PDB file of C-alpha atoms in Angstrom:
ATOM      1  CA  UNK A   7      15.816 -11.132  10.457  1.00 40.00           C
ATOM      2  CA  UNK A   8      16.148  -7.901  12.132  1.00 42.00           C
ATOM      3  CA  UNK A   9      15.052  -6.063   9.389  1.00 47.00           C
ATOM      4  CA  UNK A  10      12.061  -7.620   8.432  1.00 45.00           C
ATOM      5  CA  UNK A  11      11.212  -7.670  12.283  1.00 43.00           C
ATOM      6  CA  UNK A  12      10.969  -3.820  12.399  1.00 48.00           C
ATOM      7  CA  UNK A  13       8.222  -4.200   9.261  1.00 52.00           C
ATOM      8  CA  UNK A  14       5.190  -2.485  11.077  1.00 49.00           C
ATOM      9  CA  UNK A  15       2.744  -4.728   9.514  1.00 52.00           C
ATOM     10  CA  UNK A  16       5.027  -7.560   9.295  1.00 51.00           C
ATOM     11  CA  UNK A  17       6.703 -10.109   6.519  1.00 53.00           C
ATOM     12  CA  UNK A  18       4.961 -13.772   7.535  1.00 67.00           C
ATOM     13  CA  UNK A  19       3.139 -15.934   5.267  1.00 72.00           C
ATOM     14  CA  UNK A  20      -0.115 -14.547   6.382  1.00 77.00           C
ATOM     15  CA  UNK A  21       0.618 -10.876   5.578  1.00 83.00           C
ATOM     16  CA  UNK A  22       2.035 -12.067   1.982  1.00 85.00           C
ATOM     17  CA  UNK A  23      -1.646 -13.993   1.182  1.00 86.00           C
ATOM     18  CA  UNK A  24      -3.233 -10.669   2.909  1.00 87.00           C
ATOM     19  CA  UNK A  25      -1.399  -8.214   0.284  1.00 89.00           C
ATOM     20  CA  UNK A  26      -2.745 -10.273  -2.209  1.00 90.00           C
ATOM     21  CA  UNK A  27      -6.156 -10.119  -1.721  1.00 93.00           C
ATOM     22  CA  UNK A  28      -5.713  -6.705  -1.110  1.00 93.00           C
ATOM     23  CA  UNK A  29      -4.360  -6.150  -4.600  1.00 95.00           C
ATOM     24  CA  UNK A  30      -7.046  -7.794  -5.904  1.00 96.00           C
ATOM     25  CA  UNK A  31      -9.254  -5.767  -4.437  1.00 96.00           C
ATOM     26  CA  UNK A  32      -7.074  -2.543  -5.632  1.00 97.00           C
ATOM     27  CA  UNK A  33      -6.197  -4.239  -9.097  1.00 97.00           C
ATOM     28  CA  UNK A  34      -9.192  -2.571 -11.583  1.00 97.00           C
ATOM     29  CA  UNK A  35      -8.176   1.096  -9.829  1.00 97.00           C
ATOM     30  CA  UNK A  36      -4.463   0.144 -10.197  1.00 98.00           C
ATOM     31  CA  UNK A  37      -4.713  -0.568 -13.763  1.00 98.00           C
ATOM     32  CA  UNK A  38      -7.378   2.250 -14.392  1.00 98.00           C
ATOM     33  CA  UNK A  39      -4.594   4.460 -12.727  1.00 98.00           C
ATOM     34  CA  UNK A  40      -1.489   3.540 -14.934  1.00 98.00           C
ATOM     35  CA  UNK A  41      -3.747   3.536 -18.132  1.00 98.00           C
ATOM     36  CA  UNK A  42      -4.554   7.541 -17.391  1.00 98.00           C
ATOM     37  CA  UNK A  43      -1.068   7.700 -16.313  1.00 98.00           C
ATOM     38  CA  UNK A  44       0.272   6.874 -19.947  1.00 98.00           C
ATOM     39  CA  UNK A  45       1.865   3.341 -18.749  1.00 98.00           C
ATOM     40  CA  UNK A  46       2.137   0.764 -22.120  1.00 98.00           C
ATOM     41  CA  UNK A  47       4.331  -1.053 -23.516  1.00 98.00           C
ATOM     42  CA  UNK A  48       8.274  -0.724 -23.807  1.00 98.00           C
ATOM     43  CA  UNK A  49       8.470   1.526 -20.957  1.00 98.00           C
ATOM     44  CA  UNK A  50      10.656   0.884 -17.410  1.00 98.00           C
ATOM     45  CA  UNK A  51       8.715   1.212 -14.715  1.00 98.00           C
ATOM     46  CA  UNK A  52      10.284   1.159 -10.642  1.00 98.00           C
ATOM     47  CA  UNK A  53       7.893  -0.280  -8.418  1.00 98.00           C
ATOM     48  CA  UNK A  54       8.178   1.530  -5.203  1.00 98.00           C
ATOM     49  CA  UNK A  55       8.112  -0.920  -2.271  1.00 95.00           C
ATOM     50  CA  UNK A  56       6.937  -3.545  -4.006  1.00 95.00           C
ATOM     51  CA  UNK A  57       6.343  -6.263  -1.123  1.00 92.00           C
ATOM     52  CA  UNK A  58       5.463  -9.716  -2.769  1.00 93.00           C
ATOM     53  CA  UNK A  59       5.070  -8.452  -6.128  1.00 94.00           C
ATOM     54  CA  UNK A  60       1.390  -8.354  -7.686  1.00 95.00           C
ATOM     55  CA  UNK A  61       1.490  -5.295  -9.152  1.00 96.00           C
ATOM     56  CA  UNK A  62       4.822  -5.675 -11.030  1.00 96.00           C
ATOM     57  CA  UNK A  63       3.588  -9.093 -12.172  1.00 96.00           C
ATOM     58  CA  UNK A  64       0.812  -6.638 -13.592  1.00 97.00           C
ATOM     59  CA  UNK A  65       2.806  -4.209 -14.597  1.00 98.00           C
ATOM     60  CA  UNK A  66       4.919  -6.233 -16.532  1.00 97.00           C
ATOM     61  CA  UNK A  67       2.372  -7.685 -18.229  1.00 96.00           C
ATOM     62  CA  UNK A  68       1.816  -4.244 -19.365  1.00 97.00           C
ATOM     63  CA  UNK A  69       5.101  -3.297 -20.714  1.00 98.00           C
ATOM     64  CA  UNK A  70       5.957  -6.165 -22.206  1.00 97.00           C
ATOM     65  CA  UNK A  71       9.230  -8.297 -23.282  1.00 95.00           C
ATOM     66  CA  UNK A  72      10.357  -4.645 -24.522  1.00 97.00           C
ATOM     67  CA  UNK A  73       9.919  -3.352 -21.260  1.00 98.00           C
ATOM     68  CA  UNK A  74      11.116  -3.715 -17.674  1.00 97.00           C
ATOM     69  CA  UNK A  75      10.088  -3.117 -14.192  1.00 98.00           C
ATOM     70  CA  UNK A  76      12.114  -2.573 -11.308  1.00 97.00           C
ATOM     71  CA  UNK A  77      11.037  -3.702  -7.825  1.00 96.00           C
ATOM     72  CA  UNK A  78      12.794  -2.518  -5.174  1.00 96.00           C
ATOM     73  CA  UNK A  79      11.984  -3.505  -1.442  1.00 95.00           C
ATOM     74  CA  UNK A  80      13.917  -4.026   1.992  1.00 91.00           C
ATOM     75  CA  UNK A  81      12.120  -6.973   2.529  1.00 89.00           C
ATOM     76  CA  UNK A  82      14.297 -10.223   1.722  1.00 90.00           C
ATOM     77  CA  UNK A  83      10.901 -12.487   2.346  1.00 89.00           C
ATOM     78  CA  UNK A  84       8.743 -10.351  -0.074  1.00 92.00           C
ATOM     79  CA  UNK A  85      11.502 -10.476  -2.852  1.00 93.00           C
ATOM     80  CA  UNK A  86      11.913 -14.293  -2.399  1.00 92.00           C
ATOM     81  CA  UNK A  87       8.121 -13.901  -3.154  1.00 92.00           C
ATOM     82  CA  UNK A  88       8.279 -11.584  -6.049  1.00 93.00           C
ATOM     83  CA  UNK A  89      11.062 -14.015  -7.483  1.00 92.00           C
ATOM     84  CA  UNK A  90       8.844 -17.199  -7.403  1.00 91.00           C
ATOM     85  CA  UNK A  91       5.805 -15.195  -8.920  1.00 90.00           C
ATOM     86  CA  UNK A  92       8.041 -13.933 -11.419  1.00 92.00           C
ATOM     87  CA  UNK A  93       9.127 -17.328 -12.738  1.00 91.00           C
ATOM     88  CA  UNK A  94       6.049 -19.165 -12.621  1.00 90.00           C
ATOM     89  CA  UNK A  95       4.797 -16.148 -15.248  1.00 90.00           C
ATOM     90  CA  UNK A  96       7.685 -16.529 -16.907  1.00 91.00           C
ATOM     91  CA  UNK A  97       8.176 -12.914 -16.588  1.00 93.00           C
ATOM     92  CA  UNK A  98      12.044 -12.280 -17.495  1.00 93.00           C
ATOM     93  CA  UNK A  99      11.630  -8.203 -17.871  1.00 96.00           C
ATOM     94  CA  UNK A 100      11.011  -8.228 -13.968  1.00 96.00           C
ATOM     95  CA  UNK A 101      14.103  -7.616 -11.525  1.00 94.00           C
ATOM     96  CA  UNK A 102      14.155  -7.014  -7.896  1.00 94.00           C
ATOM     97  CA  UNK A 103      16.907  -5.313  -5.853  1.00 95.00           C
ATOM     98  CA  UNK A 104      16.842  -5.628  -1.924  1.00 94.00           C
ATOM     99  CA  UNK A 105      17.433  -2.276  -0.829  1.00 94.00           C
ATOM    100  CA  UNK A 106      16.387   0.000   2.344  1.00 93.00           C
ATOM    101  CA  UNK A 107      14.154   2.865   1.147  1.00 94.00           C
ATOM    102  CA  UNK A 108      15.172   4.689   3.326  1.00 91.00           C
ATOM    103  CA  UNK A 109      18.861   5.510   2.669  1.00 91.00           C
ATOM    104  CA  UNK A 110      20.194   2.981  -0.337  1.00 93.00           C
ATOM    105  CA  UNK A 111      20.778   4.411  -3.681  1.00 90.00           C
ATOM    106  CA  UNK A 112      17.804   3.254  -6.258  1.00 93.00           C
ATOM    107  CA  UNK A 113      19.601   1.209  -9.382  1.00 92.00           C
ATOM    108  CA  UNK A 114      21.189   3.268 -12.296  1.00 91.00           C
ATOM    109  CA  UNK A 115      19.254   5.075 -15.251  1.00 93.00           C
ATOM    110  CA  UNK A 116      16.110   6.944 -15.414  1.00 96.00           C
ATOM    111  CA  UNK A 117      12.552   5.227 -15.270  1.00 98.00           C
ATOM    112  CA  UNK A 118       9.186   6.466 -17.424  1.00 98.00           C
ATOM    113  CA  UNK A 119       7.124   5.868 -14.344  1.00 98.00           C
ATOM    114  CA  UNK A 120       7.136   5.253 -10.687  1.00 98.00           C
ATOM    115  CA  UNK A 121       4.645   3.570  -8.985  1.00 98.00           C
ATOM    116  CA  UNK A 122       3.836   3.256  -5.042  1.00 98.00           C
ATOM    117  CA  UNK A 123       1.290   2.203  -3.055  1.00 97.00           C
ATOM    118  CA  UNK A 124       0.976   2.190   0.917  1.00 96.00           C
ATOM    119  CA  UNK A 125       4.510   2.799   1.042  1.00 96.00           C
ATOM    120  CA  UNK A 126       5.447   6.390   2.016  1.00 97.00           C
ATOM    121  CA  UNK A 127       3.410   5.854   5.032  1.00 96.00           C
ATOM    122  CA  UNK A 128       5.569   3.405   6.658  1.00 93.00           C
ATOM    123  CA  UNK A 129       8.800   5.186   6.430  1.00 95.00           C
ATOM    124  CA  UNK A 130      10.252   7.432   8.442  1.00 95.00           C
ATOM    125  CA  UNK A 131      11.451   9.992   6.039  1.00 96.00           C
ATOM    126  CA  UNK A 132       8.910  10.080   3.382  1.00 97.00           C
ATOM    127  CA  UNK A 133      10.151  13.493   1.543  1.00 97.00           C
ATOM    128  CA  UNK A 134      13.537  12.307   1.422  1.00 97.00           C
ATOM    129  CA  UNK A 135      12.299   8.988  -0.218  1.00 97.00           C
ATOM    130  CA  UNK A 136       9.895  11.086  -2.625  1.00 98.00           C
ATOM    131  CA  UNK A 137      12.699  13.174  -3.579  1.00 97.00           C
ATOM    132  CA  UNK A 138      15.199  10.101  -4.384  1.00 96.00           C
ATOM    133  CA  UNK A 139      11.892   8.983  -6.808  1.00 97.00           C
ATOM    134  CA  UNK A 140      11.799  12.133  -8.361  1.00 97.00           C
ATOM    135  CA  UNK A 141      15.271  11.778  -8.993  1.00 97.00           C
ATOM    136  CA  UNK A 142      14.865   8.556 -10.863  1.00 97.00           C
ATOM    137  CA  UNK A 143      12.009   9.240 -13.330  1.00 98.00           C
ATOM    138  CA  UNK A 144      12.651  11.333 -16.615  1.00 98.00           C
ATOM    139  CA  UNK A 145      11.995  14.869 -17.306  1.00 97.00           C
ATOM    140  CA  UNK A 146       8.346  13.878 -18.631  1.00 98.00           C
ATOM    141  CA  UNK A 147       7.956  10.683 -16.795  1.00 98.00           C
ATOM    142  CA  UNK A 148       5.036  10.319 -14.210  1.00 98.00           C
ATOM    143  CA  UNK A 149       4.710   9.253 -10.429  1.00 98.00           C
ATOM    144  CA  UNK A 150       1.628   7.426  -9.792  1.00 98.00           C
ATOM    145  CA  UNK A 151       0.509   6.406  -5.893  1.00 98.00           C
ATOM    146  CA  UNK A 152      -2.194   5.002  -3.775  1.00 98.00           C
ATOM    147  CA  UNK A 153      -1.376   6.674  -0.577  1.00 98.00           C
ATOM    148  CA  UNK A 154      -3.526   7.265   2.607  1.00 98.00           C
ATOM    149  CA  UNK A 155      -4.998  10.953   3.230  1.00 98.00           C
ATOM    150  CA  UNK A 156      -7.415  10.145   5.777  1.00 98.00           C
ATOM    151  CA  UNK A 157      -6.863   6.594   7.519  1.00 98.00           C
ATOM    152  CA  UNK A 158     -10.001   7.059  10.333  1.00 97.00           C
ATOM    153  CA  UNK A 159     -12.870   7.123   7.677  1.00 98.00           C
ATOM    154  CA  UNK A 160     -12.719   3.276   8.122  1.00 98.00           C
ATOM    155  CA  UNK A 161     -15.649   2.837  10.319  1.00 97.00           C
ATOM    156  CA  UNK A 162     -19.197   0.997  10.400  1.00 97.00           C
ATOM    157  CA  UNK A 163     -22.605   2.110   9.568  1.00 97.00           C
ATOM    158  CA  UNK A 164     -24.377   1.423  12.651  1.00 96.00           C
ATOM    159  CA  UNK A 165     -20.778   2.570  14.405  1.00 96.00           C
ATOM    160  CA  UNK A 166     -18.944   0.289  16.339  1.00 97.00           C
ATOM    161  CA  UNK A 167     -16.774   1.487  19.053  1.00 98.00           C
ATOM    162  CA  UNK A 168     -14.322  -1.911  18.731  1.00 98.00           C
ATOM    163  CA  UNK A 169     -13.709  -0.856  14.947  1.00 98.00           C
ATOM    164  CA  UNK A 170     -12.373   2.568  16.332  1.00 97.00           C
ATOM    165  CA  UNK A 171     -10.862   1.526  18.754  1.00 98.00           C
ATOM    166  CA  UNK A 172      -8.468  -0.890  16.346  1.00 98.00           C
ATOM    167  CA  UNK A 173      -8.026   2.115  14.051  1.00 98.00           C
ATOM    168  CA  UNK A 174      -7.008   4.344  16.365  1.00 97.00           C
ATOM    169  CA  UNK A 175      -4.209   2.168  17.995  1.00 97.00           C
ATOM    170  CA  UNK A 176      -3.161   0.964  14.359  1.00 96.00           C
ATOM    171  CA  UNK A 177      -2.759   4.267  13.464  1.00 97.00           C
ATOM    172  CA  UNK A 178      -0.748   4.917  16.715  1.00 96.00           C
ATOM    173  CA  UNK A 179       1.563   1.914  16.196  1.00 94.00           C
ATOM    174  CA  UNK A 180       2.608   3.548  13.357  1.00 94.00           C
ATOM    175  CA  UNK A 181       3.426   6.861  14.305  1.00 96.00           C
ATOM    176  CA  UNK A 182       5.188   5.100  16.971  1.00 94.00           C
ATOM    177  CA  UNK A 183       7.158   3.420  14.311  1.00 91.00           C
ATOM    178  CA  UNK A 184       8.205   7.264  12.574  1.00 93.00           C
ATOM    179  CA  UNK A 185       5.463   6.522   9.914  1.00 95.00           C
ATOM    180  CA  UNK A 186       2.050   8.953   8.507  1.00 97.00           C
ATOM    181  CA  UNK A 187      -0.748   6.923   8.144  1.00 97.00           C
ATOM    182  CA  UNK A 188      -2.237  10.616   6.227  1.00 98.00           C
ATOM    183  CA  UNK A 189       0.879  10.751   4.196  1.00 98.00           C
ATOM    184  CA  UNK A 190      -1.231  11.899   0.985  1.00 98.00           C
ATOM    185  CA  UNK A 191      -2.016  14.936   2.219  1.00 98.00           C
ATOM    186  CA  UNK A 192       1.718  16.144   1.929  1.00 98.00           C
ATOM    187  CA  UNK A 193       3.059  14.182  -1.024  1.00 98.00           C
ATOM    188  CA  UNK A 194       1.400  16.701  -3.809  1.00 98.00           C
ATOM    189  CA  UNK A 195       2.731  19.475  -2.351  1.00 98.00           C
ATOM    190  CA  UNK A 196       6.019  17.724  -1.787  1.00 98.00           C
ATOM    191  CA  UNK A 197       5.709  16.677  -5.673  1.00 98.00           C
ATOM    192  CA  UNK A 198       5.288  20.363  -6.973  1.00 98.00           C
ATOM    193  CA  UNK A 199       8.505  21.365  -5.088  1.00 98.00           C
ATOM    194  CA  UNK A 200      10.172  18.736  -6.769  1.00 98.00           C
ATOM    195  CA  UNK A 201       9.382  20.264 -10.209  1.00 97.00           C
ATOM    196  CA  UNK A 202       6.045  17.904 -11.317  1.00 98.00           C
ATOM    197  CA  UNK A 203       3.290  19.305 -12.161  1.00 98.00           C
ATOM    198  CA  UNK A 204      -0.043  17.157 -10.299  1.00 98.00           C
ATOM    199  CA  UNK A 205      -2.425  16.421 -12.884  1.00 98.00           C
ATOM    200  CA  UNK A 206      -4.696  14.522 -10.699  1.00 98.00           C
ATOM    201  CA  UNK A 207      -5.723  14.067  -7.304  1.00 98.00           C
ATOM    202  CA  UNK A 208      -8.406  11.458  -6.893  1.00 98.00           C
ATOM    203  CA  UNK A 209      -9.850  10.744  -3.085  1.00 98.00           C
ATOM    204  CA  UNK A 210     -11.105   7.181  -3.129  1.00 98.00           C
ATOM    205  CA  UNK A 211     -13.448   6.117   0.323  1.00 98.00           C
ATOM    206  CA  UNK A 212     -16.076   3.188  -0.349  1.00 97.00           C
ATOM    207  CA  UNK A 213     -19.161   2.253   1.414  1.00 97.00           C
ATOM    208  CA  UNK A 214     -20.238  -0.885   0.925  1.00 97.00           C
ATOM    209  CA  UNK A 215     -22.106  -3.805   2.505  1.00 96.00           C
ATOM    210  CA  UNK A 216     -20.604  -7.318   3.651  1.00 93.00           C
ATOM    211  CA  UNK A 217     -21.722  -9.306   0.568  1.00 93.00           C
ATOM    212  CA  UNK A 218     -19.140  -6.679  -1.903  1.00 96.00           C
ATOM    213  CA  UNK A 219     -15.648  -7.572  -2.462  1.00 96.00           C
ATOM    214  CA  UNK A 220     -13.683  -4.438  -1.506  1.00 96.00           C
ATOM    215  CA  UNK A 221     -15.480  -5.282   2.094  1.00 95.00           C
ATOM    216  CA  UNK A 222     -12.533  -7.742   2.495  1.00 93.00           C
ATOM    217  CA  UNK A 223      -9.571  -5.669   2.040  1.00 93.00           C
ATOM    218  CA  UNK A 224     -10.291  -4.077   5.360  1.00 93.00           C
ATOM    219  CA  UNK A 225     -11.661  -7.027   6.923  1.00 92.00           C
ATOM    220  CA  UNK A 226      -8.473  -9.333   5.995  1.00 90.00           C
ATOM    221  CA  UNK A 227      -6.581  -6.677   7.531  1.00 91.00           C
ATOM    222  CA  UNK A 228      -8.172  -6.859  11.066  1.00 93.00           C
ATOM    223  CA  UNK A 229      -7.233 -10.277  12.048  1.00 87.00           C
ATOM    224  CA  UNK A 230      -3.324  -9.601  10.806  1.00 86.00           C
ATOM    225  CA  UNK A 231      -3.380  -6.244  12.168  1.00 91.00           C
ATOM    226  CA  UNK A 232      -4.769  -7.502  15.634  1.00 94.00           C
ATOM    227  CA  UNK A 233      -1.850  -9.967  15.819  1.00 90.00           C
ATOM    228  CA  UNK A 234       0.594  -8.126  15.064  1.00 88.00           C
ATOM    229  CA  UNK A 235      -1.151  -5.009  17.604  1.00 94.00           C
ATOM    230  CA  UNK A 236      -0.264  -7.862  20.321  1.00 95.00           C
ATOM    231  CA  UNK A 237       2.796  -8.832  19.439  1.00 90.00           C
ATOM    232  CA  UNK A 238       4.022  -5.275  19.485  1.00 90.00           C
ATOM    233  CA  UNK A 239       2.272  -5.453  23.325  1.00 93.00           C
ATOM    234  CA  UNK A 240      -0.138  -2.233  22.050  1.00 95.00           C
ATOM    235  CA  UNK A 241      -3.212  -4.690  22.595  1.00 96.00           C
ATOM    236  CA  UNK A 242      -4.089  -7.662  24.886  1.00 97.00           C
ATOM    237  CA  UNK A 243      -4.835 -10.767  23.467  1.00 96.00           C
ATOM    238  CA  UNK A 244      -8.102 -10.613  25.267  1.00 97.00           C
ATOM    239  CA  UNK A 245      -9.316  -7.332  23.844  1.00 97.00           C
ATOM    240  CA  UNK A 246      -8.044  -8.855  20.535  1.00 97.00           C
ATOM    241  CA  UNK A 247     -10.583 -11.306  20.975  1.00 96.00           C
ATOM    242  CA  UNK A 248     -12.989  -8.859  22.213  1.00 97.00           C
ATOM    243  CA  UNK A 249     -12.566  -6.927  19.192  1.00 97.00           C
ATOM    244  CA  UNK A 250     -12.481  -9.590  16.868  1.00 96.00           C
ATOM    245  CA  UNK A 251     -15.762 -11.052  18.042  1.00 97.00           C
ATOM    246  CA  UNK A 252     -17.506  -7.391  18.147  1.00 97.00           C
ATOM    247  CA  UNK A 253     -16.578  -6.964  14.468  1.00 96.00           C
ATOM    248  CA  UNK A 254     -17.688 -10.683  13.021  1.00 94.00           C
ATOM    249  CA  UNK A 255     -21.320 -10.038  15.178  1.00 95.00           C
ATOM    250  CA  UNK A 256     -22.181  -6.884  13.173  1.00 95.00           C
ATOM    251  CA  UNK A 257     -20.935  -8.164   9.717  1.00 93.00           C
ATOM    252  CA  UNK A 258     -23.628 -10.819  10.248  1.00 93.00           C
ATOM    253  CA  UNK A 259     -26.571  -7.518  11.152  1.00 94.00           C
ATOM    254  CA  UNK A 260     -27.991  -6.421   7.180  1.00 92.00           C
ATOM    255  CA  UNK A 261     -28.275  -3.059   7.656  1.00 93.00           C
ATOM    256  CA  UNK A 262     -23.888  -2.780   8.426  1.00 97.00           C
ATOM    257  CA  UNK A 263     -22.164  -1.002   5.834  1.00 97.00           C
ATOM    258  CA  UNK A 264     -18.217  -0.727   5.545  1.00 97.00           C
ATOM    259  CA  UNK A 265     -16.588   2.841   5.076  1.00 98.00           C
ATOM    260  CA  UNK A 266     -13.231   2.317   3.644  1.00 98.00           C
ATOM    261  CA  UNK A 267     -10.015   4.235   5.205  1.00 98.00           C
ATOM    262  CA  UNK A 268      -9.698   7.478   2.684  1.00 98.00           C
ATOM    263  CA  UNK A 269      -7.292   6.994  -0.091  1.00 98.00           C
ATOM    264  CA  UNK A 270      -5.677   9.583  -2.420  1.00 98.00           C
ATOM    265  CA  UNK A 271      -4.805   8.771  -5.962  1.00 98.00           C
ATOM    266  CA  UNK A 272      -1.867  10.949  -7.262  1.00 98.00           C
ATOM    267  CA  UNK A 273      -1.010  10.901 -10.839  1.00 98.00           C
ATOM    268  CA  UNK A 274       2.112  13.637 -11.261  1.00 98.00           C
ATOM    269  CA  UNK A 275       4.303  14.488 -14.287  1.00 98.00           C
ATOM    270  CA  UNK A 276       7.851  15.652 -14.116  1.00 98.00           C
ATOM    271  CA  UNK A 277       9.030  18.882 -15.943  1.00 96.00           C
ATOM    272  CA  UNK A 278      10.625  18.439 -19.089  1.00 91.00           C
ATOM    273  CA  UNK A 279      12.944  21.464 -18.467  1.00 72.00           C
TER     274      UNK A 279
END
């Protein structure tokens, strides 16, 4: 229990049904990225962090019954998760290993591709973790992420104080917690130290009104993220509320629009010699 206690963002019911409305939000970029990346069918593919398990549902789809992917995650609650999405798809080339990131050895062999997403900015040595990637994937294999480069573009348009506010003390929770909510900004240099060669960097920020989809990915996060602000005692319950009720009044004004926090797409290939 101790271990998925120390999860910033925490591993409850409520944060599993979050992360998967959030990959459905992030699935058509997700699959748009892997496609560019070379990702098909017969590969292995190690799923970096790969919580409850969407996208190696997806990306086992991809690969096929000739292919495998390899979830890895320290998170015994996700991987129960993962395991029960896994056999309802009847997806046999799927296996998960309960590991820490931050120190356990990844399982044997080389991979074609690596895949992350909001992962290197929760832990507390991202290089280190980058490098034992690196070390996994085959000379010619890619790494493919979804990391943060610029967390406070998340604001409204009219600007709300409450919204800042929130993303200023999420952002602090987890620097208190030895994460990098701007991670991206140091992962493709990181990458070309480590021999790959970036072959795309693609910033992805959104503006869009309540009525679009992507609107919810940050909005689903609010309500979890307020919680679990309290329960780490970096927020009253009352300015929860507070906050909570500042946000839902302005959704309902037309003229709000949504900025999304900035995201950088990373699609890196590894030296063949």
């Amino acid at each position: 229990m101790a271990a998925e206690k120390d999860y910033v963002l925490g591993t409850h019911d409520e944060e599993i049904e979050r992360l998967g409305l959030q990959h459905r939000v992030w699935r058509p970029r997700a699959l748009d990225a892997w496609r560019r990346a070379g990702v098909t069918a017969g590969q292995t593919i190690l799923d970096v962090g790969c919580g409850p398990g969407y996208a190696a549902v997806d990306l086992a789809e991809i690969v096929g019954t000739s292919g495998r992917v390899i979830g890895v995650d320290r998170s015994r609650r996700f991987l129960d998760a993962l395991d029960v999405l896994r056999l309802q798809r009847g997806l046999e080339n799927i296996e998960s290993h309960e590991l820490d990131l931050e120190k356990d050895a990844f399982p044997p062999g080389r991979v074609d591709a690596a895949w992350a997403r909001w992962v290197f900015a929760f832990v507390r040595g991202p290089k280190g973790l980058l490098q034992r990637v690196a070390d996994s994937i085959r000379p010619g294999g890619v790494f493919i992420a979804h990391e943060y480069f610029d967390y406070s573009t998340w604001r409204l348009s009219p600007r709300l104080a409450e919204l800042e506010e929130f993303v200023l003390a999420v952002m602090e929770s987890w620097r208190a917690e030895g994460g990098e909510p701007d991670i991206g900004l140091m992962l493709p240099v990181w990458l070309q130290e480590m021999g790959f060669r970036v072959c795309e960097l693609n910033p992805i920020v959104d503006a869009v009104a309540s009525s679009n989809f992507v609107w919810q990915w940050p909005r689903s996060f609010v309500e979890v993220g307020l919680t679990r602000l309290i329960e780490l005692g970096r927020m009253t319950r009352e300015r929860g509320q507070e906050i909570s009720a500042a946000l839902a009044a302005q959704e309902r004004d037309p003229r709000t629009f949504l900025i999304t926090p900035g995201v950088l797409e990373i699609i890196a290939v590894k030296a063949t010699a």
